[in-house]
Coordinates of C-alpha atoms in Angstrom, one line a residue:
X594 CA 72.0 73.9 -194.8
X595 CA 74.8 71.0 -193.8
X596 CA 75.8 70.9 -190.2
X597 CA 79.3 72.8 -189.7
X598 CA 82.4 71.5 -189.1
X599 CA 84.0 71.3 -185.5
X600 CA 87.7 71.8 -185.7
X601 CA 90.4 72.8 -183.0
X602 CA 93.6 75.0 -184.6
X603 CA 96.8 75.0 -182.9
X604 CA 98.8 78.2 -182.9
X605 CA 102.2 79.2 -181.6
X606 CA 103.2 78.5 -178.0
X607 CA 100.5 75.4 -177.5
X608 CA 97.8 78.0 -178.1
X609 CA 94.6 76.3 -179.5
X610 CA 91.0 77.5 -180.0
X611 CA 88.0 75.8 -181.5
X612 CA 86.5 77.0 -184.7
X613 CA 83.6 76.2 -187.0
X614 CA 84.4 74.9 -190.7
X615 CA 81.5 75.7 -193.6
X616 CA 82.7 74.6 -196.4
X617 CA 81.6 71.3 -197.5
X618 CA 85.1 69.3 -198.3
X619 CA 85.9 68.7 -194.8
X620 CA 89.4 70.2 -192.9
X621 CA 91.7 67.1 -192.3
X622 CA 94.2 67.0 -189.2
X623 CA 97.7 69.1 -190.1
X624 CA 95.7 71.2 -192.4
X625 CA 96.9 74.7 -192.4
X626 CA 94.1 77.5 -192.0
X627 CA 93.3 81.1 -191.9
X628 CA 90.7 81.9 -189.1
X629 CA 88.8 84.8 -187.7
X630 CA 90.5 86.5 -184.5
X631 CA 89.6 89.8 -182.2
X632 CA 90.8 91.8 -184.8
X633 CA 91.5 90.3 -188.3
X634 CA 93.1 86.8 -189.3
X635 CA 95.4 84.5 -188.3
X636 CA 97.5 81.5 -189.1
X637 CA 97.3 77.8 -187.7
X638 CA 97.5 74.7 -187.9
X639 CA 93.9 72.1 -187.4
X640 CA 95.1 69.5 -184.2
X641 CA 91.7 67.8 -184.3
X642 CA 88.4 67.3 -185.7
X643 CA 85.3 66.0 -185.6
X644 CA 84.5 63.7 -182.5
X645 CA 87.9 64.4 -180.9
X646 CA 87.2 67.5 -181.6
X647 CA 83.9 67.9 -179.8
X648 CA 84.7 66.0 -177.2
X649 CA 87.9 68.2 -175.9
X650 CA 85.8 71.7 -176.7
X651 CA 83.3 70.2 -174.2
X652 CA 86.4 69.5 -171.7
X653 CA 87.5 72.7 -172.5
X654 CA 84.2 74.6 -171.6
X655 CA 85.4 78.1 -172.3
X656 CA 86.3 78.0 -175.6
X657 CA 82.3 79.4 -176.1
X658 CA 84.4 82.4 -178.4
X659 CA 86.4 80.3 -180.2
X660 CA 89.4 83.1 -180.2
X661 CA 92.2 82.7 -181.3
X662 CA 94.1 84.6 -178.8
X663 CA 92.6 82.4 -175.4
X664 CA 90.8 84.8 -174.3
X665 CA 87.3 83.1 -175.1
X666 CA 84.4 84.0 -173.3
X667 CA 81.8 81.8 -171.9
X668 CA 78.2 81.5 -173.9
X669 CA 75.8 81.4 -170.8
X670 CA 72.6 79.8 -171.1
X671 CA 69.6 81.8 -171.3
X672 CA 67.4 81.9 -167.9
X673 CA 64.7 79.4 -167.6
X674 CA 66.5 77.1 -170.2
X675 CA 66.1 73.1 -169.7
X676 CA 68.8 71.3 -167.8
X677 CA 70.1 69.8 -171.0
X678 CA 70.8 73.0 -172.5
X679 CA 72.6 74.2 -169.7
X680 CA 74.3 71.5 -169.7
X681 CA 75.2 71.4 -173.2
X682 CA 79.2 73.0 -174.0
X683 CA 79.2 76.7 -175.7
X684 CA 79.6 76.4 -179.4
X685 CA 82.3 78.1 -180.9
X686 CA 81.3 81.5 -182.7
X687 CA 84.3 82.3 -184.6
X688 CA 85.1 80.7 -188.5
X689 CA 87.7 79.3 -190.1
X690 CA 88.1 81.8 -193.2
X691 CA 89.7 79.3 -195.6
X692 CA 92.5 77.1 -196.3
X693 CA 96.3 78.5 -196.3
X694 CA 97.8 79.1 -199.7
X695 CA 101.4 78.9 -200.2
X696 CA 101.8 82.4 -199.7
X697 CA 100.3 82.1 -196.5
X698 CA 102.9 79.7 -195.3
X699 CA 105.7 81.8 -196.3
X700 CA 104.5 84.9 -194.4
X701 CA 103.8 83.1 -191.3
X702 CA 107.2 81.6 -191.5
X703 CA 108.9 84.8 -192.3
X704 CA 106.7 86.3 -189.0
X705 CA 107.9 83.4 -186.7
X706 CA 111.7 84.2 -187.6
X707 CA 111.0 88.0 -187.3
X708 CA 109.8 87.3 -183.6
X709 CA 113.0 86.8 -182.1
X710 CA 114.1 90.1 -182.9
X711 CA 111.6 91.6 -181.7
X712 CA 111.5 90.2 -178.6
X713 CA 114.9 91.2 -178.1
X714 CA 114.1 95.2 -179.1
X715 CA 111.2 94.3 -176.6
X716 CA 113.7 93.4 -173.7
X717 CA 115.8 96.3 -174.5
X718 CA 112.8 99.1 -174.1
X719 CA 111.7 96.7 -170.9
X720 CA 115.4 97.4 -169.9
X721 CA 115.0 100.8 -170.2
X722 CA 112.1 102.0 -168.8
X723 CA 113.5 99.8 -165.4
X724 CA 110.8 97.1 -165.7
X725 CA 111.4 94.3 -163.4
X726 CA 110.2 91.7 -165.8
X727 CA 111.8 88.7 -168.0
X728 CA 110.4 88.8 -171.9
X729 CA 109.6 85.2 -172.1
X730 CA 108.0 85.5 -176.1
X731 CA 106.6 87.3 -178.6
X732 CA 103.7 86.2 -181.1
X733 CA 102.5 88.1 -184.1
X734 CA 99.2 88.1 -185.6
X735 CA 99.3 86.5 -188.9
X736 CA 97.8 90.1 -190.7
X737 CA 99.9 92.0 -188.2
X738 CA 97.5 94.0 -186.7
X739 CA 98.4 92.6 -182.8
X740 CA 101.4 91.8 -181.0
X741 CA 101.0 89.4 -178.5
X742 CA 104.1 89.5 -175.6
X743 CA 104.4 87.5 -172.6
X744 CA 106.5 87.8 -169.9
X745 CA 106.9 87.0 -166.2
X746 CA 107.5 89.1 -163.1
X747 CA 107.3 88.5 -159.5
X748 CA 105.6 91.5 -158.6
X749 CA 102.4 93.6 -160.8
X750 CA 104.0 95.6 -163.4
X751 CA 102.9 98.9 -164.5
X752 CA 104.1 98.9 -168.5
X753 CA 101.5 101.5 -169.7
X754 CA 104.5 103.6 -171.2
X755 CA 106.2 100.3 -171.9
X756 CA 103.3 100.1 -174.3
X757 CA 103.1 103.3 -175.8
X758 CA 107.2 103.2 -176.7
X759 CA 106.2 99.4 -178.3
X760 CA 103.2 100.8 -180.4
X761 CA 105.3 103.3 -181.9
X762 CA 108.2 101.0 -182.6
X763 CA 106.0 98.4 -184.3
X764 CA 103.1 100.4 -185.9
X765 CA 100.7 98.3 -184.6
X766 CA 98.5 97.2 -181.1
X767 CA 100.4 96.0 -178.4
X768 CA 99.4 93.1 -175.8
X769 CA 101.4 92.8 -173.1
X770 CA 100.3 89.2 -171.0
X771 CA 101.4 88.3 -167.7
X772 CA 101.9 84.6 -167.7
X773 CA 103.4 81.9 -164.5
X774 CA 106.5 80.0 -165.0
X775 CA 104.7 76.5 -165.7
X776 CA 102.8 78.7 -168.5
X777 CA 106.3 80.2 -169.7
X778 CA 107.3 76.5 -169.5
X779 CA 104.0 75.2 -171.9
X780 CA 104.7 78.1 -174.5
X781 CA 108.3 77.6 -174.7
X782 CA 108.9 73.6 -174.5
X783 CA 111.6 71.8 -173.5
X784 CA 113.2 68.1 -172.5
X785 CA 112.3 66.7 -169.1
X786 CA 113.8 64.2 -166.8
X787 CA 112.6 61.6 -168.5
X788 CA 114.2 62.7 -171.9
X789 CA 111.0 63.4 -173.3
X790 CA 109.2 66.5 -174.9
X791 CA 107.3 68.2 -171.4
X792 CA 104.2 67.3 -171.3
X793 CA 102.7 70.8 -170.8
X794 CA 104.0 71.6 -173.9
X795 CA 103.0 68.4 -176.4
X796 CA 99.8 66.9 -174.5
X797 CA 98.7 67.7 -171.1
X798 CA 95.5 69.9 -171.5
X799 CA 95.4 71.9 -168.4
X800 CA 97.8 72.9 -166.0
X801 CA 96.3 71.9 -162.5
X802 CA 97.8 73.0 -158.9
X803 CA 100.4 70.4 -158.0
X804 CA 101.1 70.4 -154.0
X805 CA 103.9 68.7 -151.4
X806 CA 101.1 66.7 -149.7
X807 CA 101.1 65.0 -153.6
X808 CA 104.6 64.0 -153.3
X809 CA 104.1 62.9 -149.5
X810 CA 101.8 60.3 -150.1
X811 CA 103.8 58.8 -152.6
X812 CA 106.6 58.8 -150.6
X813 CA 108.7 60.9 -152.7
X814 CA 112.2 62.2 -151.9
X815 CA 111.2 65.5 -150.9
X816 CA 114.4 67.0 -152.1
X817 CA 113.3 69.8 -154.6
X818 CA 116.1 69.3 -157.4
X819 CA 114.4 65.8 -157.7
X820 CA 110.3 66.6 -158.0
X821 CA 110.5 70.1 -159.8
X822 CA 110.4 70.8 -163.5
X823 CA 112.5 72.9 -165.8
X824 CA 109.7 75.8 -164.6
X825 CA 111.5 75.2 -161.0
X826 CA 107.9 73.6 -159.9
X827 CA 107.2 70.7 -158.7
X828 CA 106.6 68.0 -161.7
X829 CA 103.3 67.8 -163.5
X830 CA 103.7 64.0 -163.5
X831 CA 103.3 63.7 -160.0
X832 CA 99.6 63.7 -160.3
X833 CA 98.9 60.8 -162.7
X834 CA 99.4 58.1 -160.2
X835 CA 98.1 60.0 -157.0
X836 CA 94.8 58.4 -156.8
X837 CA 96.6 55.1 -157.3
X838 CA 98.9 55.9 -154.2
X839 CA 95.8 57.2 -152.0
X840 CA 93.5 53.8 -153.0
X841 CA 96.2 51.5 -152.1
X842 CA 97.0 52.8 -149.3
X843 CA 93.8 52.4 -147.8
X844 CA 94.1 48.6 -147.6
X845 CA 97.3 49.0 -144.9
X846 CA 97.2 50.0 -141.7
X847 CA 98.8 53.5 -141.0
X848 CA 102.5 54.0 -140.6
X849 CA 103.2 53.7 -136.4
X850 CA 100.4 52.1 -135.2
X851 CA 100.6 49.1 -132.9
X852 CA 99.3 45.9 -133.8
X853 CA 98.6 42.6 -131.5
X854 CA 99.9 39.6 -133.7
X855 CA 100.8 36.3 -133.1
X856 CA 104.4 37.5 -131.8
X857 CA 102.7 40.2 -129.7
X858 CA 102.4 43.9 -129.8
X859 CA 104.5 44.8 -132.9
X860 CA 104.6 48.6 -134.5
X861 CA 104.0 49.6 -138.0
X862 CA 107.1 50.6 -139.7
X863 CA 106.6 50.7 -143.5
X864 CA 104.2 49.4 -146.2
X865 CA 105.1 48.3 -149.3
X866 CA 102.1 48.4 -151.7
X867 CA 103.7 47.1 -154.8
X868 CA 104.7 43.6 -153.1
X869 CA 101.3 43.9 -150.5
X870 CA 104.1 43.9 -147.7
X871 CA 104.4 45.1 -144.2
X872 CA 107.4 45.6 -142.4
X873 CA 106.8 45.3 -138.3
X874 CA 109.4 45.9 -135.6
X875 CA 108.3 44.5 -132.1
X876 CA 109.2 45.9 -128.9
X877 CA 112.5 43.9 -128.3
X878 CA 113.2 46.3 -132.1
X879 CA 113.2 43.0 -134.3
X880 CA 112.1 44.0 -137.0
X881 CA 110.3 41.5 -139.8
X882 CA 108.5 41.6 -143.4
X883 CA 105.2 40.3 -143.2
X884 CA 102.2 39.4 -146.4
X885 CA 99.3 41.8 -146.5
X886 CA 96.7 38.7 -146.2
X887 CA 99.2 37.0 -143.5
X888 CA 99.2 40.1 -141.1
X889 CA 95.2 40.5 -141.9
X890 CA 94.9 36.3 -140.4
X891 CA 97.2 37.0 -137.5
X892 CA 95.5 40.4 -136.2
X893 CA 92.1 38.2 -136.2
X894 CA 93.4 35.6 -134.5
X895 CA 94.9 37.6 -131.9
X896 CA 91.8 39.6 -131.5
X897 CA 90.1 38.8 -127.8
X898 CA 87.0 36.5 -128.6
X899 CA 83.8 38.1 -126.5
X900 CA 82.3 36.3 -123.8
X901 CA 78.7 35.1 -124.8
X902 CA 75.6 36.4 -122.5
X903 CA 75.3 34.7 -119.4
X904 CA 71.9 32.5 -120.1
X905 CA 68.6 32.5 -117.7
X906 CA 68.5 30.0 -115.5
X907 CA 66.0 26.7 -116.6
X908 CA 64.0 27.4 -113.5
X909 CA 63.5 30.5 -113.6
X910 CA 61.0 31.5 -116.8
X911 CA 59.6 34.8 -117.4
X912 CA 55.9 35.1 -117.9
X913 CA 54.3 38.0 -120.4
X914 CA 52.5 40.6 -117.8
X915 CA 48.9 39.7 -119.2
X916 CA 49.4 35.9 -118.2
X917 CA 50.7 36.7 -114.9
X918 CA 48.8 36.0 -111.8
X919 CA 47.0 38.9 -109.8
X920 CA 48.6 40.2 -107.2
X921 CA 47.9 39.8 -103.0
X922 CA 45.3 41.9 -101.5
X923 CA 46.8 44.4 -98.9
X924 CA 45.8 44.0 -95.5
X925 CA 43.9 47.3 -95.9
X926 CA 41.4 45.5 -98.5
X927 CA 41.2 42.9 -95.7
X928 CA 40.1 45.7 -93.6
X929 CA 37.6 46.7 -95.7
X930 CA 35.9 43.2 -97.1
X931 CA 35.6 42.7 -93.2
X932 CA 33.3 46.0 -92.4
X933 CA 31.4 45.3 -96.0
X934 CA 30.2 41.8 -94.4
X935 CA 29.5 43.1 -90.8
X936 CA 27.1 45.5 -92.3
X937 CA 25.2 42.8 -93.6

């Protein structure tokens, strides 16, 4: 029996899933497919395969189902298994069922211009039932059996007649998902500041937390209009070169400490560690721009040289205890030696 296929399928909204391929003409990269989901078949589009494949469903590490709609579960290892195998990623479960025909095509493009009017009928019934929530998009299943909405709210929000009204509406099972706005931001795309496609939407494979203290130690403009996003948080890019920022820094000294150089006590004001400058204001407030290496040499120099140990005098030499001499008798051993002898 060959050795399936690894492939990852992209689906609406950046949605991907990993899949296994049995058929012995191998899936190539653009490839439409059909593939198992929760409940029936859907429609994609194969992003990667074999190596590349592997290695970002081991990066992945809950993609064990292989689902089509993200929410994969885990394959745990079985107690008592060997490091290696607990190490080793979950495998996808789910199949690709077989290539897209033409027909296929057609019906997924006829379901993709179908959505925006349902997510407007969506809105609407949202609207009416007084649901404080923004219908962000909605996602067909390729056989139609499950539609997928997404929205965001600020609060929880309780839609189980929300649901109802949409089940009867469409004919079919309704999944209402709560998503963030960086999520909204991944599923729907968009330009950035740079001009380019976001890159939570094209590339970027996880969404991690992105905090102030980020933009700090790069000494960002903390002005938000300058480090958020379209989302209105701040900008996935400001992680890349963190590390960078935090290792460079390392080789200054901190930002207001007082240094004794060759012109005297001068503070820290800024570091620049591009051109491996520092800029140093002394106490009279004249301030100057100083080399890295150059401050390094003048801090050294300026550094109080210890006194060496005062040295032993020559005459004065210090004998081990077991070559020392024995020491006086007492004048009560006198005493004694004395009576010993008279009694003789």
């Amino acid at each position: 029996m060959s050795v399936p296929q690894l492939v990852e399928v992209r689906f609406k909204g950046n949605r991907k899933a990993f899949f296994e391929w049995h058929e012995s003409e191998p899936l190539r990269q653009q490839d439409p497919v059909i593939v198992e989901s929760e409940r029936g078949h859907d429609y994609g589009v194969v992003g990667a395969t074999g190596y590349v494949a592997q290695l970002k469903c081991e990066r992945c590490g809950g993609c064990g189902a292989g689902a089509a709609g993200t929410g994969d579960q885990e394959r745990r290892p079985e107690p008592g298994g060997d490091a290696e195998s607990r190490r080793r990623p979950p495998e996808p479960t789910r199949k690709v069922v077989r290539r897209a025909t033409q027909g296929d095509r057609r019906s997924a493009e006829e379901l993709r211009r179908s959505e925006d009017d349902v997510r407007r009928k969506v809105r609407e019934k949202a609207t009416a039932h007084g649901l404080l929530m923004k219908v962000s998009d909605a996602e067909w299943q390729w056989d139609r059996n499950k539609l997928t909405v997404y929205f965001t709210a600020e609060k929880r929000v309780d839609f189980r007649n929300l649901v109802r009204d949409l089940a009867s509406l469409f004919r079919t099972r309704i999944e209402l998902r709560q998503i963030g706005v960086r999520d909204e931001a991944a599923r729907l795309g968009g330009i950035g500041r740079c001009g380019r496609e976001l890159c939570s939407a094209s590339w970027l494979p996880e969404l991690r937390p992105i905090g102030l203290q980020i933009a700090k130690d790069q000494h960002l403009s903390l002005n938000p209009t300058q480090i958020s996003g379209p989302c209105g948080r701040l900008l996935c890019s400001l992680r890349y070169e963190h590390e960078f920022y935090v290792q460079s820094r390392k080789r200054f000294p901190k930002e207001g400490k007082v240094l004794a150089t060759a012109r005297g006590a001068e503070q820290v004001q800024a570091i620049d560690i591009f051109r491996d400058t520092v800029t140093l204001r002394a106490e009279d407030g004249t301030p100057r721009v100083v080399a890295l290496a150059a401050l390094k040499q003048e801090v050294e120099a300026a550094a109080p040289v210890a006194a060496p140990a005062q040295a032993a005098p020559a005459s004065v030499q210090s004998v081990p205890p077991e070559t020392a001499a024995p020491a006086a008798p007492t004048d009560q051993r006198r005493r004694r030696h004395r009576r010993r002898r008279k009694g003789q």
